[in-house]
Amino acid sequence: MTMRGTIMASLVLSSLIPAWFVSCKKQSEGEEIRPPSRSSGQHKRRGAKKRSRDHRTLIIESGEKIFARVVHVVDGDTIHLRTEKDNLLIKGRLSGVNTPECHKVRVKTLEGKNSAQCKSDDEAGGLDAFVFLKKRIYGKRVGMDCIKKGNKCQMGRFGRPLVTVFLGPTDVNQELISRGHGFTFTKYPSPRRARYCQAEFAARKAKVGVWRLGETVDDVLSLMSAKTRRWYKKHDALCRESIQGR
């Protein structure tokens, strides 16, 4: 090969090496940072594993006490808890109490997960109920019980376990009612109904929470949605029956 041919071959080879190196580097970098395709089996397996870890049914043996950390408060009666037993994420609905509704926004939970959180009133007192509950239990270790079906927690209509939360000896569900931030939810049966009803009647008399917003029960209910007013029609009669043990 002539000197000229040797020089030309060297130039061609030197021009190809950087391109080949960059191409390989890009491919390598892409493999490191590119997430698995949503259609890939790897992505589906990872997602399924995460869902099973966070949404397995909580098993509570007879007489067993469950403790958890409150990692998120959605509104006045919906919370997320991370259990000490099995490290489960429980999206629980407080049992036996119904708080006024509120408008929600998207936020991050204590664990960095996306969720909704109360921002302003939809019904009168909705934001106050949320603020009270969040100050009371957010980030804290609480005791937890639930309405059981066998040894499993009973689920509400949206697939959330129906839970009662305790801060020390205090029944937080009942405390919401006694502070006037919630109503005894007589739409559904509850083993604690009589006690909760008594707490609500006392809150009415003391004019605390939402009960300070009107002279009569009807005045306060006029600030609630038609849905709330409908289920509340039989509220007092059901409360009296429960208190009297009928």
C-alpha atoms as one frame of an Amber mdcrd trajectory, in Angstrom:
protein
   0.000   0.000   0.000   1.316   3.459  -0.862   1.981   6.090   1.762  -1.062
   8.018   0.507  -3.295   4.945   0.809  -2.081   4.261   4.329  -2.865   7.821
   5.405  -6.366   7.666   3.872  -7.161   4.360   5.609  -6.006   5.768   8.933
  -8.228   8.826   8.514 -11.307   6.701   7.718 -10.692   4.407  10.692 -10.131
   7.313  13.079 -13.414   8.915  11.966 -15.364   5.710  12.637 -14.022   4.979
  16.135 -15.563   8.053  17.895 -18.941   7.405  16.252 -18.872   3.757  17.322
 -17.803   4.749  20.864 -20.552   7.387  21.204 -23.160   4.960  19.873 -22.148
   2.322  22.411 -22.051   4.886  25.207 -25.548   6.140  24.369 -26.888   2.617
  24.284 -25.271   1.829  27.626 -26.562   5.013  29.241 -30.030   4.397  27.829
 -30.132   0.947  29.403 -29.275   2.418  32.791 -31.853   5.223  32.922 -34.649
   4.040  30.638 -37.545   2.557  32.704 -38.972  -0.802  31.616 -41.668  -0.621
  28.964 -45.198  -0.651  30.409 -45.919  -3.608  28.162 -42.931  -5.591  29.387
 -43.340  -8.501  31.732 -40.682  -7.024  34.018 -42.733  -3.861  34.614 -45.899
  -5.820  35.269 -44.186  -8.133  37.738 -42.742  -5.206  39.653 -46.101  -3.447
  39.785 -47.899  -6.579  40.914 -45.357  -7.153  43.676 -45.781  -3.602  44.953
 -49.577  -3.804  44.941 -49.584  -7.113  46.796 -47.222  -5.709  49.425 -49.301
  -2.575  50.050 -52.800  -3.984  49.711 -52.802  -7.414  51.298 -55.644  -8.057
  53.727 -54.744  -7.276  57.315 -55.274 -10.329  59.517 -56.078  -9.577  63.167
 -56.161 -12.481  65.572 -58.612 -12.475  68.488 -57.462 -10.070  71.213 -54.501
  -8.872  69.140 -53.544  -5.197  69.231 -52.323  -3.655  65.997 -50.055  -0.608
  65.994 -49.311   1.616  63.040 -47.887   4.967  62.051 -50.214   7.494  60.417
 -48.457   8.411  57.161 -51.247  10.462  55.585 -54.536  12.147  56.442 -56.862
  12.531  53.440 -59.776  14.236  55.189 -61.660  14.085  58.472 -62.408  10.360
  58.279 -59.884   8.799  55.874 -56.253   8.032  56.718 -53.288   5.957  55.551
 -51.428   3.834  58.101 -48.220   1.810  57.909 -48.611  -1.195  60.189 -45.841
  -2.548  62.383 -47.190  -6.029  61.701 -46.232  -7.129  58.162 -45.363  -3.512
  57.166 -48.668  -3.048  55.330 -50.027   0.220  53.959 -53.650   0.461  55.089
 -55.934   3.070  53.536 -58.518   3.129  56.282 -61.964   4.647  56.711 -62.727
   5.663  60.298 -65.597   3.499  61.499 -68.826   4.808  63.015 -68.156   8.477
  62.236 -68.827  10.649  59.204 -67.205  14.064  58.869 -68.293  16.883  56.525
 -66.878  16.619  53.019 -64.111  18.843  51.672 -62.544  19.733  48.328 -59.197
  18.005  47.789 -55.892  18.562  46.010 -53.068  16.186  45.058 -50.159  16.021
  47.517 -47.355  13.706  48.623 -47.799  11.498  51.665 -45.201  11.107  54.410
 -43.820   8.194  52.360 -43.644  10.244  49.151 -46.663   8.615  47.512 -49.279
  10.592  45.572 -52.639  11.033  47.271 -55.500  13.462  47.828 -55.787  15.840
  50.769 -58.424  18.220  52.054 -57.975  21.837  50.940 -61.265  23.669  51.584
 -64.858  23.123  52.679 -67.319  21.296  50.482 -69.691  20.982  53.438 -69.399
  23.338  56.409 -66.768  22.085  58.842 -65.006  19.753  56.413 -61.675  21.573
  56.562 -61.891  21.969  60.352 -62.404  18.213  60.765 -59.356  17.498  58.608
 -57.171  20.035  60.429 -58.170  18.620  63.821 -57.473  15.020  62.798 -54.149
  15.836  61.142 -52.875  17.747  64.173 -54.014  14.927  66.411 -52.503  11.871
  64.719 -50.352  12.686  61.666 -46.950  11.005  61.884 -47.804   9.400  65.213
 -47.883   5.798  66.398 -51.476   4.779  67.042 -53.384   1.689  68.060 -55.817
   0.305  65.540 -58.872  -1.913  65.682 -61.426  -2.739  63.043 -64.856  -4.232
  62.522 -64.044  -7.855  61.785 -65.437 -10.490  59.481 -63.773 -13.600  60.836
 -60.186 -12.515  61.448 -60.165  -9.950  58.637 -61.110  -6.281  58.692 -64.493
  -5.516  57.175 -64.296  -3.322  54.089 -66.400  -0.235  53.382 -68.119   0.498
  50.084 -64.891   1.795  48.485 -62.795  -1.172  49.593 -61.250   0.553  52.612
 -60.938  -1.266  55.954 -63.281   0.178  58.605 -60.947   1.131  61.436 -61.030
   2.665  64.897 -57.903   4.587  65.861 -56.613   5.015  69.409 -54.077   7.554
  70.623 -53.149   6.079  73.971 -56.504   5.215  75.574 -58.409   7.836  73.531
 -60.799   6.670  70.819 -59.997   9.251  68.115 -63.155   8.399  66.138 -65.256
   9.290  69.167 -63.144  12.373  69.848 -64.000  13.760  66.404 -67.676  13.474
  67.333 -67.333  14.880  70.845 -65.456  17.918  69.463 -68.246  18.546  66.962
 -66.161  17.655  63.907 -68.179  14.599  62.900 -71.551  12.876  63.068 -72.340
   9.408  64.356 -72.667   7.518  61.067 -75.990   5.779  61.660 -76.308   4.837
  57.989 -74.353   1.665  58.803 -74.270  -0.574  61.917 -71.526   0.024  64.471
 -70.789  -1.711  67.786 -69.859   1.705  69.219 -72.992   3.523  68.085 -74.536
   4.117  71.528 -71.349   5.670  72.893 -70.828   7.786  69.784 -74.438   8.997
  69.831 -74.088  10.102  73.443 -70.928  12.010  72.496 -72.756  13.720  69.640
 -75.727  14.761  71.769 -73.276  16.258  74.288 -71.472  18.144  71.482 -74.772
  19.584  70.275 -75.611  20.793  73.762 -72.171  22.353  74.202 -72.351  24.043
  70.761 -68.887  22.906  69.712 -67.546  22.367  66.207 -70.221  22.457  63.508
 -72.938  22.745  66.161 -71.935  26.348  66.836 -72.945  27.244  63.264 -76.709
  27.153  63.893 -79.316  27.509  66.598 -80.933  24.165  65.797 -79.919  20.823
  64.326 -81.842  21.710  61.162 -79.874  24.951  60.876 -76.623  23.004  60.887
 -77.919  20.344  58.496 -78.937  23.084  56.040 -75.194  23.704  55.583 -74.642
  20.072  54.552 -75.268  18.295  51.260 -78.570  16.691  50.310 -76.845  13.305
  50.634 -75.921  13.988  54.264 -79.393  15.300  55.076 -80.982  12.145  53.630
 -79.125   9.634  55.793 -79.380  11.921  58.832 -83.205  11.864  58.806 -83.292
   8.642  60.855 -80.198   9.554  62.863 -81.762  10.582  66.172 -84.274   7.732
  66.228 -81.518   5.180  65.578 -79.350   6.807  68.238 -82.113   6.633  70.842
 -82.764   2.970  70.039 -79.072   2.189  70.410 -78.708   4.089  73.692 -81.765
   2.327  75.096 -80.326  -1.026  74.045 -83.037  -1.904  71.560
